[in-house]
């Protein structure tokens, strides 16, 4: 499974211009499509970086799990931008997450999401926690904070059998918007260059 965006050539236009004697048009169209794919790749990487915490260098051009680009050629007027990173696909699509080994998922409360403690540590590893049921029947893990009369219970996690993962990146929308924005000017510029260089 992967995310793949194809930028296809204008084959009818290429044939018409060839009939006019502009034989190098396929080369220029291939270069234009590759440039559109380059800009699309850059926009998709920027979208992913703006929404995700990226550790390491995997989200760079040419890496195995990055967002990569295949150039168009005069014989194959299709440029491709794609990724095989499963975690990017999960963040692009709204999926339902279920526990792998445990009976329930410990989902951090929204206000706790910015805390590394809440999202990186298992509730079992947190001190002074207690599991209670809310009046709606939800099981919630609280942590005792403070001491004496100032002790309070702070909700950290709610236990769920499954939970939807919010869409955090928008690679396909970003790619579509970028292609719509740049394809006209890039293709027009390359075709004008091809006609100007006609022998």
Backbone as ProteinMPNN parsed JSONL, in Angstrom:
{"seq_chain_A": "XXXXXXXXXXXXXXXXXXXXXXXXXXXXXXXXXXXXXXXXXXXXXXXXXXXXXXXXXXXXXXXXXXXXXXXXXXXXXXXXXXXXXXXXXXXXXXXXXXXXXXXXXXXXXXXXXXXXXXXXXXXXXXXXXXXXXXXXXXXXXXXXXXXXXXXXXXXXXXXXXXXXXXXXXXXXXXXXXXXXXXXXXXXXXXXXXXXXXXX", "coords_chain_A": {"N_chain_A": [[0.84, -1.188, 0.0], [0.513, 2.224, -0.818], [0.916, 5.824, -1.106], [0.245, 7.553, -3.982], [0.831, 9.915, -6.452], [0.115, 10.875, -9.687], [1.45, 12.686, -12.389], [0.386, 13.4, -15.393], [1.205, 13.496, -18.915], [0.302, 15.76, -21.615], [-0.887, 14.242, -24.011], [-2.327, 14.521, -26.472], [-1.873, 17.185, -27.176], [0.887, 17.071, -27.489], [1.069, 15.381, -29.728], [-0.179, 17.009, -31.675], [1.568, 19.22, -31.808], [3.838, 17.925, -32.673], [3.043, 17.317, -35.235], [3.226, 19.797, -36.319], [5.863, 20.0, -36.661], [7.508, 20.312, -34.485], [9.591, 18.556, -33.107], [10.935, 18.039, -30.73], [9.204, 18.393, -28.667], [8.111, 16.311, -26.909], [10.329, 15.863, -25.196], [10.553, 18.32, -23.871], [8.04, 18.486, -22.653], [8.242, 16.311, -20.953], [10.253, 17.25, -19.267], [8.863, 19.4, -18.16], [6.765, 18.091, -16.796], [8.262, 16.674, -14.942], [9.319, 18.784, -13.477], [6.97, 19.833, -12.379], [6.297, 17.654, -10.78], [8.497, 17.734, -9.042], [7.989, 20.114, -7.612], [5.586, 19.44, -6.452], [6.387, 17.297, -4.843], [8.064, 18.686, -3.026], [6.143, 20.329, -1.789], [4.513, 18.414, -0.549], [6.305, 17.224, 1.262], [6.821, 19.455, 2.858], [4.264, 19.831, 3.944], [3.972, 17.478, 5.478], [6.093, 17.799, 7.303], [5.261, 20.083, 8.661], [3.149, 19.214, 10.165], [3.807, 16.917, 11.573], [5.991, 15.4, 14.035], [9.143, 14.954, 13.103], [11.677, 12.713, 13.302], [15.088, 12.097, 12.767], [16.372, 11.445, 9.423], [14.628, 10.419, 7.557], [12.528, 11.552, 6.119], [13.396, 12.792, 3.668], [14.375, 13.648, 0.33], [14.76, 10.866, -1.796], [15.171, 8.877, 0.118], [14.372, 5.63, 1.52], [11.797, 5.449, 2.751], [10.809, 7.946, 2.33], [9.149, 10.778, 0.724], [9.036, 10.322, -2.518], [10.148, 10.909, -5.956], [9.506, 10.071, -9.327], [10.897, 10.644, -12.44], [9.48, 11.969, -15.492], [9.711, 10.777, -18.888], [10.539, 11.178, -22.415], [9.338, 9.071, -23.665], [7.559, 8.121, -21.835], [5.277, 9.88, -20.627], [4.676, 10.493, -17.837], [5.01, 11.576, -14.63], [5.78, 10.62, -11.305], [4.904, 10.974, -7.901], [5.454, 9.593, -4.798], [4.97, 7.601, -1.778], [5.917, 4.967, 0.428], [5.697, 4.793, 3.079], [4.17, 3.478, 5.764], [3.259, 4.728, 8.099], [2.858, 7.348, 7.303], [0.761, 6.996, 5.554], [-1.194, 6.155, 7.335], [-1.51, 8.5, 8.787], [-2.529, 10.129, 6.864], [-4.969, 9.061, 6.146], [-8.112, 8.562, 7.749], [-8.121, 6.342, 10.196], [-9.181, 3.465, 12.121], [-7.997, 2.694, 15.234], [-7.031, -0.132, 17.006], [-6.371, -2.017, 20.029], [-3.31, -3.919, 20.209], [-2.247, -5.92, 21.909], [-3.21, -5.466, 24.477], [-6.279, -5.116, 26.432], [-7.547, -2.707, 26.189], [-7.195, 0.61, 24.795], [-5.138, 3.213, 25.956], [-5.987, 6.337, 25.85], [-4.723, 9.552, 25.643], [-5.993, 12.435, 27.384], [-7.245, 15.338, 25.706], [-6.059, 17.791, 26.535], [-3.721, 16.822, 27.537], [-2.164, 16.021, 25.442], [0.071, 17.409, 24.564], [2.012, 16.714, 26.312], [4.958, 14.963, 26.883], [5.147, 12.996, 28.776], [2.554, 11.977, 28.986], [2.087, 10.798, 26.492], [4.174, 9.074, 25.949], [4.735, 7.33, 28.021], [3.63, 4.297, 29.474], [0.497, 3.857, 31.159], [0.832, 2.103, 33.29], [3.38, 2.556, 34.168], [3.33, 4.956, 35.418], [3.385, 6.805, 38.432], [1.27, 6.725, 41.368], [-1.35, 6.317, 40.271], [-4.816, 5.716, 39.534], [-7.607, 3.739, 38.572], [-10.784, 4.652, 37.567], [-14.376, 4.675, 37.135], [-16.311, 6.794, 35.084], [-19.324, 8.837, 35.34], [-20.591, 8.285, 33.023], [-19.883, 5.771, 32.415], [-17.372, 5.346, 31.348], [-14.031, 4.157, 31.566], [-11.445, 5.655, 33.322], [-8.118, 6.742, 33.75], [-6.661, 8.176, 36.468], [-4.356, 10.451, 38.028], [-2.912, 10.907, 41.183], [-2.2, 14.008, 42.543], [-0.284, 16.367, 44.37], [-0.47, 16.801, 47.992], [-1.852, 15.796, 51.189], [-4.47, 17.93, 52.256], [-4.524, 19.211, 49.865], [-4.543, 17.381, 47.864], [-5.344, 16.172, 44.637], [-7.195, 14.62, 41.948], [-6.108, 14.029, 38.774], [-7.233, 13.675, 35.512], [-5.731, 11.515, 33.195], [-5.742, 9.503, 31.168], [-8.17, 7.996, 29.009], [-9.802, 4.929, 28.747], [-10.279, 2.921, 25.917], [-11.912, 0.674, 23.622], [-11.478, 0.901, 20.965], [-10.268, 3.516, 18.82], [-10.673, 6.4, 16.775], [-8.177, 7.567, 14.546], [-7.133, 10.8, 14.073], [-7.017, 12.686, 11.016], [-3.954, 13.881, 10.176], [-2.17, 14.849, 8.314], [-2.236, 16.148, 4.945], [-1.604, 15.079, 2.323], [-2.523, 14.324, -0.254], [-4.433, 16.307, -0.919], [-2.733, 18.521, -0.787], [-0.938, 17.895, -2.855], [-2.697, 17.93, -5.078], [-3.58, 20.618, -5.078], [-1.127, 21.913, -5.507], [-0.353, 20.925, -8.032], [-2.465, 21.922, -9.623], [-1.936, 24.623, -9.365], [0.685, 25.09, -10.4], [0.985, 23.707, -12.817], [-0.036, 24.778, -15.274], [1.508, 27.262, -15.846], [4.144, 26.118, -15.865], [4.076, 24.101, -17.89], [3.315, 25.694, -20.104], [5.515, 27.427, -20.284], [7.621, 25.622, -20.913], [6.737, 24.581, -23.383], [6.669, 26.876, -24.954], [9.394, 27.384, -24.986], [10.243, 25.14, -26.408], [9.072, 25.633, -28.937], [10.328, 28.01, -29.591], [12.919, 27.12, -29.965], [12.727, 25.65, -32.183], [14.064, 24.143, -35.073]], "CA_chain_A": [[0.0, 0.0, 0.0], [1.283, 3.463, -0.845], [0.265, 7.027, -1.623], [0.891, 7.818, -5.269], [0.258, 11.0, -7.252], [0.667, 10.842, -11.043], [1.33, 13.887, -13.204], [0.425, 12.826, -16.74], [1.468, 14.404, -20.018], [-0.812, 16.143, -22.494], [-0.504, 13.48, -25.197], [-2.94, 15.069, -27.688], [-1.131, 18.403, -27.495], [2.203, 16.658, -27.985], [0.897, 14.886, -31.108], [-0.475, 18.149, -32.554], [2.774, 20.01, -31.996], [4.738, 17.129, -33.511], [2.582, 17.473, -36.616], [3.707, 21.097, -36.778], [7.301, 19.897, -36.869], [8.261, 20.566, -33.261], [9.853, 17.165, -32.727], [11.485, 17.898, -29.379], [8.17, 18.687, -27.682], [8.032, 15.315, -25.825], [11.417, 16.091, -24.24], [10.223, 19.486, -23.053], [6.886, 18.145, -21.821], [8.763, 15.439, -19.891], [10.938, 18.117, -18.322], [7.839, 20.174, -17.456], [6.082, 17.2, -15.861], [9.204, 16.378, -13.858], [9.387, 19.992, -12.639], [5.712, 19.869, -11.61], [6.438, 16.615, -9.755], [9.456, 18.245, -8.05], [7.313, 21.097, -6.758], [4.588, 18.688, -5.688], [7.149, 16.576, -3.812], [8.488, 19.655, -2.011], [4.951, 20.764, -1.043], [4.065, 17.3, 0.287], [7.264, 17.106, 2.362], [6.588, 20.594, 3.742], [3.015, 19.57, 4.673], [4.244, 16.447, 6.481], [6.962, 18.359, 8.346], [4.541, 21.094, 9.443], [2.114, 18.584, 10.994], [4.325, 15.771, 12.317], [7.328, 15.493, 14.62], [9.978, 14.08, 12.274], [12.994, 12.442, 13.89], [15.977, 11.47, 11.795], [16.419, 12.015, 8.072], [13.883, 9.559, 6.626], [11.641, 12.351, 5.272], [14.166, 13.591, 2.726], [14.284, 13.101, -1.027], [15.62, 9.736, -2.133], [15.269, 7.853, 1.153], [13.48, 4.488, 1.274], [10.427, 5.706, 3.187], [10.459, 9.351, 2.149], [8.231, 11.09, -0.372], [9.978, 10.277, -3.635], [9.667, 11.333, -7.265], [10.03, 9.425, -10.54], [10.834, 11.621, -13.529], [8.866, 11.604, -16.768], [10.63, 10.707, -20.034], [9.832, 11.474, -23.665], [8.556, 7.889, -24.034], [6.575, 7.873, -20.782], [4.959, 11.215, -20.131], [4.045, 10.415, -16.523], [5.893, 11.72, -13.469], [5.099, 10.057, -10.137], [5.358, 11.304, -6.552], [4.851, 8.529, -3.989], [5.619, 7.156, -0.55], [5.484, 3.66, 0.93], [5.753, 4.86, 4.546], [2.85, 3.134, 6.298], [2.834, 5.692, 9.11], [2.324, 8.519, 6.602], [-0.549, 6.609, 5.031], [-2.107, 6.159, 8.479], [-1.791, 9.886, 9.17], [-3.272, 10.743, 5.751], [-6.332, 8.525, 6.139], [-8.7, 8.405, 9.075], [-8.205, 4.912, 10.461], [-9.6, 3.059, 13.455], [-6.896, 2.019, 15.917], [-7.453, -1.087, 18.037], [-5.189, -2.489, 20.778], [-2.666, -5.117, 19.658], [-2.096, -6.957, 22.936], [-3.992, -5.143, 25.674], [-7.736, -5.144, 26.29], [-8.018, -1.359, 25.868], [-6.218, 1.641, 24.459], [-5.091, 4.352, 26.872], [-5.968, 7.529, 24.997], [-4.512, 10.752, 26.467], [-6.963, 13.513, 27.274], [-6.79, 16.323, 24.723], [-5.146, 18.778, 27.136], [-2.465, 16.152, 27.889], [-1.46, 15.554, 24.246], [1.371, 18.06, 24.41], [2.944, 16.232, 27.328], [5.7, 13.751, 26.52], [4.845, 12.0, 29.799], [1.261, 11.358, 28.71], [2.039, 10.029, 25.254], [5.282, 8.128, 25.788], [4.8, 6.365, 29.112], [2.459, 3.466, 29.73], [-0.127, 4.194, 32.45], [1.355, 1.217, 34.335], [4.664, 3.079, 34.632], [3.138, 6.234, 36.087], [3.163, 6.651, 39.875], [0.07, 7.269, 42.001], [-2.502, 6.326, 39.372], [-5.959, 4.91, 39.928], [-8.581, 3.613, 37.489], [-12.149, 4.858, 38.045], [-15.394, 4.806, 36.098], [-17.033, 8.064, 35.092], [-20.773, 8.651, 35.442], [-21.059, 7.798, 31.723], [-19.427, 4.393, 32.259], [-16.025, 5.278, 30.772], [-12.932, 3.938, 32.506], [-10.468, 6.736, 33.204], [-6.961, 6.638, 34.643], [-6.342, 9.44, 37.116], [-3.117, 10.493, 38.798], [-2.977, 11.74, 42.397], [-1.194, 15.072, 42.558], [-0.325, 17.141, 45.601], [-0.489, 16.0, 49.217], [-2.734, 16.279, 52.248], [-5.748, 18.503, 51.841], [-4.398, 19.74, 48.497], [-4.505, 16.276, 46.896], [-6.392, 16.175, 43.606], [-7.09, 13.58, 40.919], [-6.026, 14.626, 37.437], [-7.461, 12.646, 34.494], [-4.662, 11.42, 32.199], [-6.088, 8.646, 30.034], [-9.459, 7.328, 28.958], [-9.602, 3.604, 28.16], [-11.235, 2.648, 24.84], [-11.708, -0.563, 22.864], [-10.908, 1.368, 19.705], [-10.349, 4.968, 18.716], [-10.302, 6.893, 15.438], [-6.98, 8.406, 14.444], [-7.461, 11.992, 13.286], [-6.166, 12.96, 9.86], [-3.0, 14.901, 10.603], [-1.52, 15.424, 7.136], [-3.143, 16.224, 3.794], [-0.68, 14.979, 1.197], [-3.225, 14.268, -1.538], [-4.96, 17.657, -1.179], [-1.582, 19.393, -1.044], [-0.452, 17.577, -4.194], [-3.679, 18.398, -6.061], [-3.524, 22.089, -5.115], [0.151, 22.323, -6.112], [-0.408, 20.62, -9.473], [-3.373, 22.887, -10.252], [-1.333, 25.96, -9.324], [1.931, 25.26, -11.159], [1.079, 22.958, -14.079], [-0.244, 25.654, -16.434], [2.686, 28.078, -16.159], [5.334, 25.308, -16.172], [3.893, 23.498, -19.214], [3.332, 26.753, -21.112], [6.89, 27.894, -20.44], [8.422, 24.614, -21.607], [6.296, 24.471, -24.783], [7.171, 28.077, -25.625], [10.828, 27.184, -25.188], [10.398, 24.163, -27.485], [8.739, 26.278, -30.201], [11.373, 29.008, -29.876], [14.139, 26.421, -30.366], [12.433, 24.851, -33.385], [15.075, 24.411, -36.119]], "C_chain_A": [[0.878, 1.244, 0.0], [0.391, 4.612, -1.278], [0.995, 7.387, -2.906], [0.114, 8.896, -6.016], [0.925, 10.948, -8.617], [0.407, 12.171, -11.739], [1.5, 13.434, -14.642], [0.593, 13.897, -17.802], [0.232, 14.688, -20.848], [-0.534, 15.523, -23.857], [-1.067, 14.049, -26.496], [-2.212, 16.324, -28.128], [0.234, 18.06, -28.066], [2.098, 16.184, -29.427], [0.656, 16.046, -32.072], [0.765, 18.982, -32.826], [3.812, 19.253, -32.821], [4.367, 17.285, -34.985], [3.03, 18.802, -37.201], [5.222, 21.105, -36.981], [8.137, 20.187, -35.64], [8.563, 19.217, -32.627], [10.347, 16.99, -31.292], [10.464, 18.181, -28.284], [8.082, 17.624, -26.585], [9.125, 15.489, -24.777], [11.076, 17.238, -23.289], [9.035, 19.21, -22.139], [7.327, 17.249, -20.663], [9.478, 16.268, -18.827], [9.948, 18.935, -17.501], [7.132, 19.312, -16.412], [6.975, 16.862, -14.666], [9.33, 17.575, -12.922], [8.121, 20.133, -11.791], [5.781, 18.849, -10.477], [7.407, 17.055, -8.662], [8.771, 19.2, -7.076], [6.248, 20.424, -5.89], [5.251, 17.932, -4.544], [7.553, 17.513, -2.682], [7.302, 20.103, -1.149], [4.461, 19.669, -0.106], [4.998, 17.108, 1.485], [7.048, 18.236, 3.363], [5.319, 20.383, 4.57], [3.245, 18.553, 5.794], [5.078, 17.013, 7.627], [6.216, 19.365, 9.227], [3.55, 20.467, 10.418], [2.636, 17.462, 11.873], [5.662, 16.117, 12.965], [8.199, 14.478, 13.902], [11.341, 13.936, 12.923], [13.842, 11.718, 12.858], [15.826, 12.104, 10.426], [15.587, 11.22, 7.066], [12.984, 10.366, 5.686], [12.447, 13.333, 4.425], [14.101, 12.905, 1.372], [15.258, 11.938, -1.205], [15.759, 8.67, -1.072], [14.178, 6.795, 0.933], [12.028, 4.801, 1.606], [10.022, 7.173, 3.054], [9.387, 9.529, 1.094], [9.11, 11.277, -1.599], [9.311, 10.606, -4.966], [10.324, 10.525, -8.377], [9.816, 10.39, -11.697], [10.084, 11.067, -14.736], [9.962, 11.535, -17.835], [9.839, 10.986, -21.309], [8.979, 10.289, -24.119], [7.502, 7.512, -22.996], [6.276, 9.196, -20.098], [4.113, 11.144, -18.855], [5.122, 10.546, -15.454], [5.104, 11.273, -12.245], [5.74, 10.559, -8.852], [4.674, 10.307, -5.627], [5.615, 8.323, -2.686], [5.067, 5.797, -0.171], [5.494, 3.633, 2.461], [4.353, 4.627, 5.12], [2.347, 4.155, 7.304], [2.334, 6.979, 8.47], [0.932, 8.22, 6.062], [-1.584, 6.621, 6.151], [-2.476, 7.581, 8.883], [-2.591, 10.61, 8.09], [-4.728, 10.302, 5.751], [-6.831, 8.381, 7.562], [-8.91, 6.914, 9.321], [-8.687, 4.666, 11.888], [-8.461, 2.255, 14.075], [-7.485, 1.116, 16.992], [-6.219, -1.584, 18.775], [-4.63, -3.772, 20.188], [-2.604, -6.237, 20.671], [-2.98, -6.716, 24.149], [-5.489, -5.207, 25.382], [-8.272, -3.79, 25.832], [-6.851, -0.472, 25.457], [-6.285, 2.742, 25.503], [-4.902, 5.611, 26.03], [-5.786, 8.759, 25.873], [-5.66, 11.747, 26.304], [-6.378, 14.598, 26.387], [-5.778, 17.286, 25.334], [-3.814, 18.162, 27.538], [-1.634, 15.811, 26.658], [-0.098, 16.202, 24.061], [2.412, 17.551, 25.382], [3.633, 14.958, 26.88], [5.391, 12.633, 27.51], [3.573, 11.237, 29.436], [1.306, 10.452, 27.493], [3.147, 8.99, 25.123], [5.346, 7.074, 26.872], [3.511, 5.572, 29.215], [1.847, 3.894, 31.055], [0.403, 3.336, 33.596], [2.645, 1.754, 34.934], [4.543, 4.42, 35.341], [2.822, 5.993, 37.563], [1.829, 7.256, 40.286], [-1.117, 7.369, 41.045], [-3.586, 5.402, 39.906], [-6.947, 4.897, 38.767], [-9.988, 3.712, 38.076], [-13.105, 4.941, 36.863], [-16.076, 6.157, 36.233], [-18.532, 7.784, 35.175], [-21.369, 8.161, 34.12], [-20.581, 6.378, 31.449], [-18.054, 4.239, 31.638], [-14.993, 5.027, 31.864], [-11.851, 4.975, 32.254], [-9.343, 6.498, 34.205], [-6.624, 8.036, 35.145], [-4.992, 9.316, 37.807], [-3.311, 11.419, 39.996], [-1.851, 12.772, 42.342], [-1.38, 15.915, 43.809], [-0.322, 16.22, 46.809], [-1.436, 16.622, 50.223], [-4.051, 16.783, 51.709], [-5.72, 19.027, 50.418], [-4.332, 18.637, 47.44], [-5.658, 16.397, 45.91], [-6.145, 15.028, 42.636], [-7.147, 14.247, 39.555], [-6.242, 13.528, 36.404], [-6.351, 12.669, 33.444], [-5.101, 10.668, 30.956], [-7.533, 8.172, 30.155], [-9.239, 6.001, 28.224], [-10.692, 3.325, 27.129], [-10.891, 1.325, 24.161], [-11.118, -0.253, 21.488], [-11.064, 2.882, 19.662], [-9.978, 5.403, 17.305], [-9.049, 7.752, 15.505], [-7.322, 9.596, 13.56], [-6.509, 12.121, 12.099], [-5.257, 14.127, 10.214], [-2.259, 15.551, 9.438], [-2.488, 15.351, 5.956], [-2.314, 16.194, 2.508], [-1.398, 15.026, -0.143], [-3.803, 15.633, -1.882], [-3.839, 18.631, -1.513], [-1.052, 19.179, -2.445], [-1.388, 18.126, -5.257], [-3.632, 19.908, -6.203], [-2.25, 22.573, -5.799], [0.136, 22.091, -7.614], [-1.289, 21.628, -10.192], [-2.742, 24.273, -10.346], [-0.169, 26.115, -10.298], [1.921, 24.629, -12.546], [0.921, 23.848, -15.311], [0.983, 26.469, -16.785], [3.915, 27.249, -16.553], [5.221, 24.699, -17.56], [3.966, 24.548, -20.313], [4.746, 27.248, -21.362], [7.755, 26.916, -21.207], [8.036, 24.502, -23.078], [6.741, 25.694, -25.578], [8.659, 27.956, -25.923], [11.067, 26.211, -26.328], [10.133, 24.796, -28.841], [9.814, 27.289, -30.593], [12.651, 28.336, -30.398], [13.903, 25.543, -31.597], [13.432, 25.188, -34.482], [14.454, 24.986, -37.382]], "O_chain_A": [[1.869, 1.312, 0.728], [-0.729, 4.413, -1.749], [2.22, 7.511, -2.917], [-1.101, 8.799, -6.187], [2.153, 10.973, -8.712], [-0.698, 12.712, -11.691], [2.609, 13.121, -15.074], [0.184, 15.045, -17.625], [-0.755, 13.955, -20.793], [-0.013, 16.186, -24.753], [-0.374, 14.066, -27.514], [-1.957, 16.512, -29.317], [0.687, 18.69, -29.021], [2.932, 16.537, -30.26], [1.221, 16.068, -33.166], [0.989, 19.407, -33.959], [4.574, 19.857, -33.576], [5.23, 17.372, -35.858], [3.195, 18.934, -38.414], [5.789, 22.105, -37.422], [9.359, 20.297, -35.739], [7.862, 18.788, -31.711], [10.195, 15.918, -30.707], [10.813, 18.207, -27.103], [7.986, 17.99, -25.414], [8.875, 15.284, -23.589], [11.278, 17.147, -22.078], [9.019, 19.644, -20.988], [6.854, 17.4, -19.536], [9.327, 16.018, -17.631], [10.148, 19.147, -16.305], [6.923, 19.747, -15.28], [6.508, 16.775, -13.53], [9.436, 17.403, -11.707], [8.194, 20.508, -10.621], [5.376, 19.136, -9.351], [7.173, 16.785, -7.484], [8.956, 19.101, -5.863], [6.043, 20.8, -4.736], [4.75, 17.923, -3.419], [7.401, 17.172, -1.509], [7.432, 20.242, 0.067], [4.038, 19.958, 1.014], [4.534, 16.857, 2.597], [7.086, 18.012, 4.573], [5.289, 20.711, 5.756], [2.776, 18.738, 6.917], [4.799, 16.735, 8.794], [6.514, 19.483, 10.416], [3.15, 21.106, 11.391], [1.969, 17.084, 12.837], [6.374, 17.01, 12.507], [8.018, 13.272, 14.072], [12.073, 14.914, 13.077], [13.358, 10.829, 12.158], [15.226, 13.17, 10.285], [15.806, 11.328, 5.859], [12.703, 9.92, 4.573], [12.214, 14.541, 4.459], [13.806, 11.713, 1.286], [16.423, 12.018, -0.816], [16.401, 7.648, -1.315], [13.19, 7.044, 0.244], [11.127, 4.462, 0.839], [9.003, 7.589, 3.605], [8.79, 8.559, 0.627], [9.838, 12.263, -1.71], [8.087, 10.586, -5.091], [11.538, 10.317, -8.376], [8.712, 10.889, -11.913], [10.058, 9.858, -14.97], [11.012, 12.163, -17.697], [8.609, 11.026, -21.283], [8.016, 10.465, -24.865], [6.645, 6.669, -23.261], [6.929, 9.58, -19.128], [2.996, 11.659, -18.799], [6.037, 9.726, -15.381], [3.901, 11.515, -12.155], [6.965, 10.571, -8.723], [3.45, 10.178, -5.656], [6.738, 8.798, -2.515], [3.897, 5.501, -0.415], [5.321, 2.575, 3.067], [3.467, 5.47, 4.982], [1.148, 4.427, 7.365], [1.467, 7.644, 9.037], [0.04, 9.068, 6.101], [-2.72, 7.048, 5.945], [-3.613, 7.846, 9.273], [-3.259, 11.603, 8.378], [-5.617, 11.077, 5.399], [-6.052, 8.108, 8.476], [-9.787, 6.299, 8.714], [-8.608, 5.545, 12.747], [-8.017, 1.256, 13.509], [-8.326, 1.538, 17.785], [-5.124, -1.576, 18.211], [-5.387, -4.622, 19.717], [-2.878, -7.39, 20.336], [-3.447, -7.666, 24.777], [-5.907, -5.337, 24.231], [-9.309, -3.715, 25.174], [-5.688, -0.766, 25.734], [-7.374, 3.16, 25.895], [-3.802, 5.906, 25.562], [-6.603, 9.001, 26.762], [-6.226, 11.882, 25.219], [-5.159, 14.763, 26.32], [-4.749, 17.571, 24.722], [-2.87, 18.887, 27.849], [-0.501, 15.352, 26.803], [0.795, 15.603, 23.462], [3.582, 17.921, 25.284], [2.97, 13.98, 26.535], [5.373, 11.459, 27.138], [3.514, 10.013, 29.559], [0.621, 9.429, 27.467], [3.063, 8.11, 24.266], [5.95, 6.021, 26.669], [2.422, 6.124, 29.058], [2.572, 4.256, 31.982], [0.425, 3.78, 34.744], [2.974, 1.445, 36.079], [5.541, 4.964, 35.814], [2.073, 5.075, 37.898], [1.322, 8.175, 39.643], [-1.808, 8.387, 41.013], [-3.315, 4.442, 40.628], [-7.112, 5.895, 38.065], [-10.344, 2.951, 38.975], [-12.7, 5.237, 35.738], [-16.38, 6.612, 37.337], [-18.959, 6.632, 35.09], [-22.502, 7.683, 34.085], [-20.84, 5.833, 30.376], [-17.604, 3.114, 31.419], [-15.066, 5.606, 32.947], [-11.396, 5.155, 31.125], [-9.579, 6.107, 35.349], [-6.344, 8.949, 34.367], [-4.543, 8.216, 38.13], [-3.796, 12.542, 39.866], [-0.691, 12.428, 42.119], [-2.505, 16.146, 44.251], [-0.188, 15.004, 46.671], [-1.78, 17.8, 50.138], [-4.67, 16.171, 50.839], [-6.771, 19.263, 49.822], [-4.096, 18.913, 46.264], [-6.794, 16.684, 46.289], [-5.026, 14.53, 42.518], [-8.11, 14.939, 39.225], [-5.51, 12.538, 36.408], [-6.061, 13.717, 32.868], [-4.872, 11.116, 29.833], [-8.048, 7.974, 31.255], [-8.564, 5.964, 27.195], [-11.88, 3.471, 27.417], [-9.733, 0.91, 24.13], [-10.361, -1.045, 20.927], [-11.886, 3.455, 20.378], [-9.067, 4.836, 16.701], [-8.888, 8.564, 16.416], [-7.754, 9.419, 12.421], [-5.348, 11.718, 12.17], [-5.726, 15.225, 10.513], [-1.775, 16.676, 9.56], [-3.445, 14.577, 5.977], [-2.318, 17.14, 1.72], [-0.938, 15.693, -1.07], [-3.679, 16.08, -3.022], [-3.974, 19.464, -2.41], [-0.749, 20.138, -3.155], [-0.934, 18.723, -6.234], [-3.643, 20.429, -7.319], [-2.282, 23.527, -6.576], [0.56, 22.952, -8.384], [-0.917, 22.137, -11.249], [-2.989, 25.009, -11.301], [-0.043, 27.15, -10.953], [2.76, 24.973, -13.378], [1.658, 23.695, -16.285], [1.466, 26.387, -17.914], [4.647, 27.627, -17.468], [6.172, 24.77, -18.338], [4.606, 24.327, -21.342], [5.14, 27.466, -22.507], [8.542, 27.323, -22.062], [8.907, 24.346, -23.933], [7.143, 25.574, -26.735], [9.125, 28.375, -26.982], [11.977, 26.409, -27.133], [10.867, 24.544, -29.796], [10.169, 27.414, -31.765], [13.381, 28.931, -31.191], [14.783, 24.782, -32.0], [13.639, 26.359, -34.8], [15.164, 25.263, -38.348]]}, "name": "protein", "num_of_chains": 1, "seq": "XXXXXXXXXXXXXXXXXXXXXXXXXXXXXXXXXXXXXXXXXXXXXXXXXXXXXXXXXXXXXXXXXXXXXXXXXXXXXXXXXXXXXXXXXXXXXXXXXXXXXXXXXXXXXXXXXXXXXXXXXXXXXXXXXXXXXXXXXXXXXXXXXXXXXXXXXXXXXXXXXXXXXXXXXXXXXXXXXXXXXXXXXXXXXXXXXXXXXXX"}
